[in-house]
PDB file of C-alpha atoms in Angstrom:
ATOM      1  CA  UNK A   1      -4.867 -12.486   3.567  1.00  0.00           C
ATOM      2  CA  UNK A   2      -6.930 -13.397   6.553  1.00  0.00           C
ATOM      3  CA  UNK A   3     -10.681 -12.821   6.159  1.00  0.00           C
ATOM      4  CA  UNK A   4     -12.038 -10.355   9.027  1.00  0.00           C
ATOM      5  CA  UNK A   5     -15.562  -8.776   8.979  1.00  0.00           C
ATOM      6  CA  UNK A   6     -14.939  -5.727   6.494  1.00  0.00           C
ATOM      7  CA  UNK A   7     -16.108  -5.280   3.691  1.00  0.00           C
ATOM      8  CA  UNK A   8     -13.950  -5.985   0.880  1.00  0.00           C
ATOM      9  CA  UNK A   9     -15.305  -3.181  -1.528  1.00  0.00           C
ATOM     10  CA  UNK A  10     -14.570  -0.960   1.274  1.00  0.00           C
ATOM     11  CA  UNK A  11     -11.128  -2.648   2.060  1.00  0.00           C
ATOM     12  CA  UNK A  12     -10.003  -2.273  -1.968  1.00  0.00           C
ATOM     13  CA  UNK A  13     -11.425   1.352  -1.804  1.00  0.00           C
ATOM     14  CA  UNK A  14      -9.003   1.971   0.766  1.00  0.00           C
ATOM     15  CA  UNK A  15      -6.077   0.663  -0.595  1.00  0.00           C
ATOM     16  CA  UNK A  16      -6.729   2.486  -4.008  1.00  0.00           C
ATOM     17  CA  UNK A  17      -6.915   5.990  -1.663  1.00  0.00           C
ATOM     18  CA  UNK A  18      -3.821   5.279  -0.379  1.00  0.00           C
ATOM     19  CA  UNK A  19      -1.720   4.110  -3.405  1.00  0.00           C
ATOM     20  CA  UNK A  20      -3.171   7.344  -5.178  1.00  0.00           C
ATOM     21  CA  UNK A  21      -1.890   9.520  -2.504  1.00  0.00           C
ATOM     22  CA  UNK A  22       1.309   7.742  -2.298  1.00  0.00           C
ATOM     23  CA  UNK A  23       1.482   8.658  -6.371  1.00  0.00           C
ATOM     24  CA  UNK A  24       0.864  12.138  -5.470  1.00  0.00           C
ATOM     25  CA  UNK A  25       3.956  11.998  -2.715  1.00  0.00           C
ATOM     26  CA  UNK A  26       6.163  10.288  -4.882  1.00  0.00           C
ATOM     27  CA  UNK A  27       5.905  13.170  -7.970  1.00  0.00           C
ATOM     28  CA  UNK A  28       6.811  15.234  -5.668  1.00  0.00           C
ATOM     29  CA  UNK A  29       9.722  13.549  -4.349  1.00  0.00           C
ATOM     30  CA  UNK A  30       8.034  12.947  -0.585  1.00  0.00           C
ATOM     31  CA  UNK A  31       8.080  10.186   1.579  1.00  0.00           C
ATOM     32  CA  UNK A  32       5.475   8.640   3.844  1.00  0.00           C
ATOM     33  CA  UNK A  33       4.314   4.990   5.501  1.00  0.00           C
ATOM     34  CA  UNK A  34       0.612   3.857   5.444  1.00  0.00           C
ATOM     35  CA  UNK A  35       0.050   0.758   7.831  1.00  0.00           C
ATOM     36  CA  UNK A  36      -3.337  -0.648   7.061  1.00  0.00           C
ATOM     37  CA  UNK A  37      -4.075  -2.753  10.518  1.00  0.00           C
ATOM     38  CA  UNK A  38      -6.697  -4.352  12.515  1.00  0.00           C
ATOM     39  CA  UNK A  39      -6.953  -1.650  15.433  1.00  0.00           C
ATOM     40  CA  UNK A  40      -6.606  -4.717  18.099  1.00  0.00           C
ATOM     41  CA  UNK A  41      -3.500  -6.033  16.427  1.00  0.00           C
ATOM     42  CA  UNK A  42      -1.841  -2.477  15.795  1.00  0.00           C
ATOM     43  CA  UNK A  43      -2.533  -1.803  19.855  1.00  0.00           C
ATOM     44  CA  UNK A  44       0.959  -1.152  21.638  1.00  0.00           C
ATOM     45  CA  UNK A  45       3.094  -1.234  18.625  1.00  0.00           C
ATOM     46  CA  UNK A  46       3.052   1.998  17.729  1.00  0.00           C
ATOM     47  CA  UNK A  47       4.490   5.563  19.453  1.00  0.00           C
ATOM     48  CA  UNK A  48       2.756   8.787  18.390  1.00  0.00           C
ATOM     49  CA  UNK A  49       5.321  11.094  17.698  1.00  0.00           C
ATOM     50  CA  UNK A  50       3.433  14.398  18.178  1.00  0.00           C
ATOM     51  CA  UNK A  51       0.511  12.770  21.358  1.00  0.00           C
ATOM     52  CA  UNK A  52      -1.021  16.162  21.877  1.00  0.00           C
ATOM     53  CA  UNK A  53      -1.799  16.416  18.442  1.00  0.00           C
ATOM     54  CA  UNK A  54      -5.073  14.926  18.073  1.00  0.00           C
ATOM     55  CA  UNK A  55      -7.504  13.896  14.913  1.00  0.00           C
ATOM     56  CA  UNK A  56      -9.632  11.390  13.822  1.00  0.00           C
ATOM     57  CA  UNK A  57     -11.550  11.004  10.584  1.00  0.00           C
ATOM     58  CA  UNK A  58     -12.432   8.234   7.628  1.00  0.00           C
ATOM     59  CA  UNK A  59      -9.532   8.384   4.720  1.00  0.00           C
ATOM     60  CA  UNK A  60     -13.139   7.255   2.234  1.00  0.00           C
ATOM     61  CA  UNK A  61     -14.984  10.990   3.588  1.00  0.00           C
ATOM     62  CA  UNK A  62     -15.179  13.853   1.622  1.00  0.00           C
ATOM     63  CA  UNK A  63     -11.828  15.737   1.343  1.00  0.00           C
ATOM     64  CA  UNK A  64      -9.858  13.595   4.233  1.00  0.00           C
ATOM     65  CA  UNK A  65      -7.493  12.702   0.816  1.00  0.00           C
ATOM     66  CA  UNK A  66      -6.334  16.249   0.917  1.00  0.00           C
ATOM     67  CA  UNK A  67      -5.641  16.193   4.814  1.00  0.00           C
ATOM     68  CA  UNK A  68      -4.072  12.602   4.494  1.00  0.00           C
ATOM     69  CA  UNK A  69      -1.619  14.279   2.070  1.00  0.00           C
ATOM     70  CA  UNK A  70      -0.563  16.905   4.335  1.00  0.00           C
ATOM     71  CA  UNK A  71      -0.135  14.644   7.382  1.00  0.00           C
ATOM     72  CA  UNK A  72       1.467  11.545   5.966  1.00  0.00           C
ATOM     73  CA  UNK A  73       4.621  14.209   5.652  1.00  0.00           C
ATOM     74  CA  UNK A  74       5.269  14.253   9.369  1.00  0.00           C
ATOM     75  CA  UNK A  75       7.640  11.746  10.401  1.00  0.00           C
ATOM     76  CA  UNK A  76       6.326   8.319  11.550  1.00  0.00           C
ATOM     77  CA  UNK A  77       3.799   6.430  10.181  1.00  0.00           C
ATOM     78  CA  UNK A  78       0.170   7.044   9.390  1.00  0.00           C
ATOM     79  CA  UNK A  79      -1.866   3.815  10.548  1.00  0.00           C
ATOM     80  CA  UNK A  80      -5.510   3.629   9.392  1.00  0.00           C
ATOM     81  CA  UNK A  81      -7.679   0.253   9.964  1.00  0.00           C
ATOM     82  CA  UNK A  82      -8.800  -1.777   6.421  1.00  0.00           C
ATOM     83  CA  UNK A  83     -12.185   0.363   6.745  1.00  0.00           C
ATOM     84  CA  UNK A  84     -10.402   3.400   6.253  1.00  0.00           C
ATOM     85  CA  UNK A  85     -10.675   4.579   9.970  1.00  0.00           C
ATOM     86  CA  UNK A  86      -7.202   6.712  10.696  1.00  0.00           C
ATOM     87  CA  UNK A  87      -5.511   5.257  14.240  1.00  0.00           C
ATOM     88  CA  UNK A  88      -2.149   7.357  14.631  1.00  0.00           C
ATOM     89  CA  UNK A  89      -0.496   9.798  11.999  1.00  0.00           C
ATOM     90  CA  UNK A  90       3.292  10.477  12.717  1.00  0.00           C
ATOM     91  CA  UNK A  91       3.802   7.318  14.863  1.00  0.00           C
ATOM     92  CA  UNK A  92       6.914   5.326  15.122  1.00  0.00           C
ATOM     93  CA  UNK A  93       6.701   1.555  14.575  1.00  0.00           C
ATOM     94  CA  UNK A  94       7.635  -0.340  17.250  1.00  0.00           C
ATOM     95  CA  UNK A  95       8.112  -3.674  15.347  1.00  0.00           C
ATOM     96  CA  UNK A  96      11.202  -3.319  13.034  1.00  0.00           C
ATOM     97  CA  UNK A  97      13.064  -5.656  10.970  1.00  0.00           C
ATOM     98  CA  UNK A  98      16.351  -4.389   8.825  1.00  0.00           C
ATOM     99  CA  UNK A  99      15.877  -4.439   5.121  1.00  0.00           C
ATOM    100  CA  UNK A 100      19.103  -4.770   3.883  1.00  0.00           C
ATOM    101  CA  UNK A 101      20.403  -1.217   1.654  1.00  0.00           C
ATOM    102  CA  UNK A 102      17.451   0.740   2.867  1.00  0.00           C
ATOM    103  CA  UNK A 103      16.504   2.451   5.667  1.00  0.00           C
ATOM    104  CA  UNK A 104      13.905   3.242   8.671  1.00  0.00           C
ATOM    105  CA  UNK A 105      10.898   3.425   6.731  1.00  0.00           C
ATOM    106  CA  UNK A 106      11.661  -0.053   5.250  1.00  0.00           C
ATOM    107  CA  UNK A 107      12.215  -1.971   8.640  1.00  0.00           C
ATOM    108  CA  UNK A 108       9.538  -0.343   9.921  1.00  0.00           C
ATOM    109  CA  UNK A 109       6.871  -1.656   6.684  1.00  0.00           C
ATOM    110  CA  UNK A 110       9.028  -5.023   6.807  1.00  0.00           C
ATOM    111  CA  UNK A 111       8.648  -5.470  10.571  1.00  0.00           C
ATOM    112  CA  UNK A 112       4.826  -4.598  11.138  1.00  0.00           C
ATOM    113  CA  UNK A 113       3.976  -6.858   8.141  1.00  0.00           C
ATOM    114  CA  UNK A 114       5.878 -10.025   9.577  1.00  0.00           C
ATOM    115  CA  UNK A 115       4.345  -9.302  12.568  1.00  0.00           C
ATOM    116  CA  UNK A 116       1.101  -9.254  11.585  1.00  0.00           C
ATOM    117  CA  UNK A 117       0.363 -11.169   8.995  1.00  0.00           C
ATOM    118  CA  UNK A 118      -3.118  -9.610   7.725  1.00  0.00           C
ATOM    119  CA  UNK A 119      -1.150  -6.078   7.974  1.00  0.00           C
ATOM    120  CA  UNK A 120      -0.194  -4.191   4.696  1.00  0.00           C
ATOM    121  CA  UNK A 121       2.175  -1.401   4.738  1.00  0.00           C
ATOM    122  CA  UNK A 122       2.427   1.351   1.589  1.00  0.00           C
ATOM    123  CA  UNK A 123       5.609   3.029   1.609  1.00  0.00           C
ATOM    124  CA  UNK A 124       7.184   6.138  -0.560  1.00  0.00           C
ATOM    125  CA  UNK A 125      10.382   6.378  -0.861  1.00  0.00           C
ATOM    126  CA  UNK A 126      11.356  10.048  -0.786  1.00  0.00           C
ATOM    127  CA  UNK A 127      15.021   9.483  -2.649  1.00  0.00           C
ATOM    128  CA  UNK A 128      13.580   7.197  -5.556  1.00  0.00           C
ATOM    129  CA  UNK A 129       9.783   8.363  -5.589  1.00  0.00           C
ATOM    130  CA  UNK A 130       8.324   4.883  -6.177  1.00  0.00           C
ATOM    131  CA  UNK A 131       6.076   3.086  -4.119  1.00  0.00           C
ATOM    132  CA  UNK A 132       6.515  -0.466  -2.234  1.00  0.00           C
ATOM    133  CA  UNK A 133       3.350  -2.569  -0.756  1.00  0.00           C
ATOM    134  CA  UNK A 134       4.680  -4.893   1.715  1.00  0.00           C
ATOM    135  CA  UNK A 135       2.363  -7.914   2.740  1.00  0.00           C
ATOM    136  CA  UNK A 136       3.893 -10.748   5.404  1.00  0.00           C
ATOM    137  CA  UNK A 137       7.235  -9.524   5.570  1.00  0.00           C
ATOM    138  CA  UNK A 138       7.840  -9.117   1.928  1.00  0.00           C
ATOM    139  CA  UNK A 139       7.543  -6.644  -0.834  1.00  0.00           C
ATOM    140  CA  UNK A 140       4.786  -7.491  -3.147  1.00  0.00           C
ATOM    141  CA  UNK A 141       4.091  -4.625  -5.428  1.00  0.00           C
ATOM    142  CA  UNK A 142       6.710  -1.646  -6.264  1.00  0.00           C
ATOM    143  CA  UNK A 143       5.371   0.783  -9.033  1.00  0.00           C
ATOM    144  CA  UNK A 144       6.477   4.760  -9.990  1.00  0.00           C
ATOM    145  CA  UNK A 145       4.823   7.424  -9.956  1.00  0.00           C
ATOM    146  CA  UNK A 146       3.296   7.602 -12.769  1.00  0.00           C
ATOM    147  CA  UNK A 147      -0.586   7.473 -12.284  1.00  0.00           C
ATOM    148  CA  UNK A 148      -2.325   4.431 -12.999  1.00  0.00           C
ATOM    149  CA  UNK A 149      -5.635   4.089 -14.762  1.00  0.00           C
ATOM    150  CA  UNK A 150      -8.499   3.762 -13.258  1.00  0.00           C
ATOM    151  CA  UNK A 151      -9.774   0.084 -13.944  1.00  0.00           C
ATOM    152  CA  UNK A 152      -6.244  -1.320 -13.529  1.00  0.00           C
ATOM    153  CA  UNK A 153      -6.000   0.932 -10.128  1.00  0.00           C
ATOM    154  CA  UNK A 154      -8.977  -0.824  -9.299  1.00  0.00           C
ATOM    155  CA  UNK A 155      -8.025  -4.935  -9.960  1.00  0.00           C
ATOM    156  CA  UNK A 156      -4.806  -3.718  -7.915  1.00  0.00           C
ATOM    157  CA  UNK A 157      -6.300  -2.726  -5.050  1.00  0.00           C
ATOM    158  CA  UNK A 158      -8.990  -5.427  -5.003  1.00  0.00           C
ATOM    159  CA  UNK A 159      -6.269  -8.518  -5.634  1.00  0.00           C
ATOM    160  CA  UNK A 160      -4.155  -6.651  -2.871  1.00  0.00           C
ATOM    161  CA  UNK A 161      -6.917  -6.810  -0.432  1.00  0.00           C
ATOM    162  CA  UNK A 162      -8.973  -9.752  -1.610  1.00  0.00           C
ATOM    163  CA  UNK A 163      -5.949 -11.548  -3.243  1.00  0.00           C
ATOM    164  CA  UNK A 164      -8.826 -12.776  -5.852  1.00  0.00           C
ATOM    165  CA  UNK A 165      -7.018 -13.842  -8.934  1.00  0.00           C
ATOM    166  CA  UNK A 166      -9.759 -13.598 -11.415  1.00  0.00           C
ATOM    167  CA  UNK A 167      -9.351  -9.493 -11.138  1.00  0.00           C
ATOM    168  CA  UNK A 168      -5.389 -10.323 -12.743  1.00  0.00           C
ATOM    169  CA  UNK A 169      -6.494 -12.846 -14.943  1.00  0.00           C
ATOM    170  CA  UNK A 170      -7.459 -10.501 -17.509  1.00  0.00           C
ATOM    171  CA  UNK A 171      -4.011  -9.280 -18.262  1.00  0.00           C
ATOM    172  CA  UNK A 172      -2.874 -12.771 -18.398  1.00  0.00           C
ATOM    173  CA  UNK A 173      -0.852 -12.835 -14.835  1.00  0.00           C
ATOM    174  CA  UNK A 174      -2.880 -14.834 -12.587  1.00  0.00           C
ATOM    175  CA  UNK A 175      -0.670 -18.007 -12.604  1.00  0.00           C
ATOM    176  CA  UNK A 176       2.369 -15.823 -12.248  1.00  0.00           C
ATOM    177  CA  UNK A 177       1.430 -14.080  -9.526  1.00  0.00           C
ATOM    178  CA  UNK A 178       0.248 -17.385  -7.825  1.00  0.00           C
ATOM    179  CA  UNK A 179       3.522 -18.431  -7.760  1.00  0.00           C
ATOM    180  CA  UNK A 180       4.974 -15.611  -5.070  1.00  0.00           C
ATOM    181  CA  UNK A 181       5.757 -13.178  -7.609  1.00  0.00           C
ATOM    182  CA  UNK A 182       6.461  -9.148  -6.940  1.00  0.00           C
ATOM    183  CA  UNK A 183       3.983  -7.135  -9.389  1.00  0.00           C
ATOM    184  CA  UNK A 184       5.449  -3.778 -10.993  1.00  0.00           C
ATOM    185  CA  UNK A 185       3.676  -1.098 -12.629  1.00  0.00           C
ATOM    186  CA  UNK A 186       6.082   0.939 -14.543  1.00  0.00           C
ATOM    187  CA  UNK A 187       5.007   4.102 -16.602  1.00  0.00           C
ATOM    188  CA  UNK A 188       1.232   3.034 -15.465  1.00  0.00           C
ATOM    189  CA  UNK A 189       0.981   0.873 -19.013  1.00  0.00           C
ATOM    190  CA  UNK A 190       2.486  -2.267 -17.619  1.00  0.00           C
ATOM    191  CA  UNK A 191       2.249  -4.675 -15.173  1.00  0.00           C
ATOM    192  CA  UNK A 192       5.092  -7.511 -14.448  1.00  0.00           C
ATOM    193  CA  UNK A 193       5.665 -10.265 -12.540  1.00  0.00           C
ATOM    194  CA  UNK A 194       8.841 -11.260 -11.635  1.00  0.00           C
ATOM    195  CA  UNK A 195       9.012 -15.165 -10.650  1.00  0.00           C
ATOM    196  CA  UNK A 196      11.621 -17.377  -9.339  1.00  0.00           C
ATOM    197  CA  UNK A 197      13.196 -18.567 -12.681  1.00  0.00           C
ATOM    198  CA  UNK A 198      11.204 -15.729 -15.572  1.00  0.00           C
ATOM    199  CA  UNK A 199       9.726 -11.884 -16.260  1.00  0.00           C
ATOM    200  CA  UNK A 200       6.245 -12.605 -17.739  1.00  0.00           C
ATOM    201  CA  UNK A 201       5.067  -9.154 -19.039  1.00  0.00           C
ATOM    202  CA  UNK A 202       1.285  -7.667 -20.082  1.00  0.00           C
ATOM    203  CA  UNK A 203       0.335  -4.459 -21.359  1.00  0.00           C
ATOM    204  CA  UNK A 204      -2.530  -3.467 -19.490  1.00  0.00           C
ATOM    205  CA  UNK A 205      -5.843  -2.034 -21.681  1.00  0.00           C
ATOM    206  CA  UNK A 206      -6.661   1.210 -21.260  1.00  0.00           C
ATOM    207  CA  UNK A 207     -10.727   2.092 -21.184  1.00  0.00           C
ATOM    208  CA  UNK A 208     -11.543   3.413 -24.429  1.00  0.00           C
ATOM    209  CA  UNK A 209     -14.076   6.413 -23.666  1.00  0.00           C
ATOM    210  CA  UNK A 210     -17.732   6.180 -24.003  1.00  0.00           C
TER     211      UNK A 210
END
């Protein structure tokens, strides 16, 4: 992923916000896009759905989670910047691309994240209830919803932000994923990478309590 000036504590906070929410919508069977986007590159791509409808707010402040939940039901898209700062919420995506078997929600995450390159989309799929990150076109992480732990939530978040290798390492998965593979979390125990030619499997440790 491009560098840009955020942080990237901030950025992997973000991302972890989201994919917890997006657990939250898939137990309960809803569906919902997240476009995380550099406000300048986002700019004319997108078509609020509901433009008299107005609100702004931070998805990292105190009990926006909550209202992120509510509004990420709406149709569209919900389109916050890597900092966390919401753009749009029920937007259409203007920048589409047809993902072959699936539907609207899909072109739309497939088409924003070709077109911008540092752009990551979160989608929930309402009829299966997992979740897909899509980075440059592709799909990059799919996972159920299932909550994941905490520290694992957290290398997640950071590698799909930071793309820093080290965080996977641990669960023996950094070479795999260096070679274009799509990680899965299933049942929020294990993480897999699918590569061209093998499935290369780790349970991930748990924190013990202290």
């Amino acid at each position: 992923m491009v560098e840009t000036g955020h942080n990237h504590d901030v950025r992997a906070e973000v991302m972890a916000v989201i994919l917890n929410i997006s657990k939250s919508l898939a137990k309960d069977k809803k569906g919902a896009l997240f476009v995380i986007a550099e406000r300048e590159k986002i700019a004319g791509n997108f078509r609020p759905h509901y433009p008299q409808l107005q609100f702004s707010g931070n998805i990292l402040s105190k009990g926006m989670d909550a209202v992120v939940e509510k509004l990420a039901t709406l149709d569209g898209g919900m389109i916050f910047t890597p900092d966390g700062v919401l753009i749009a919420y029920g937007s259409r995506i203007l920048k589409s691309e047809t993902l072959l078997g699936y539907g609207t929600k899909h072109a739309a995450a497939k088409g924003i994240t070709s077109y911008d390159k540092t752009a990551t989309a979160v989608l929930v799929s309402e009829e299966s209830g997992w979740i897909k990150v899509f980075q440059k076109g592709e799909i990059v992480l799919e996972t159920d919803a299932v909550d994941i732990e905490p520290s694992t939530l957290e290398k997640v978040s950071s590698f799909l932000t930071n793309k820093d290798m080290a965080l996977l390492a641990s669960a023996g998965l950094a070479a795999a994923v260096g070679l274009g593979g799509a990680v899965l979390i299933v049942g929020g125990a294990y993480m897999v990478v699918k590569t061209a030619g093998e499935v290369i499997s780790s349970t991930l440790k748990k924190e013990k309590p202290r």
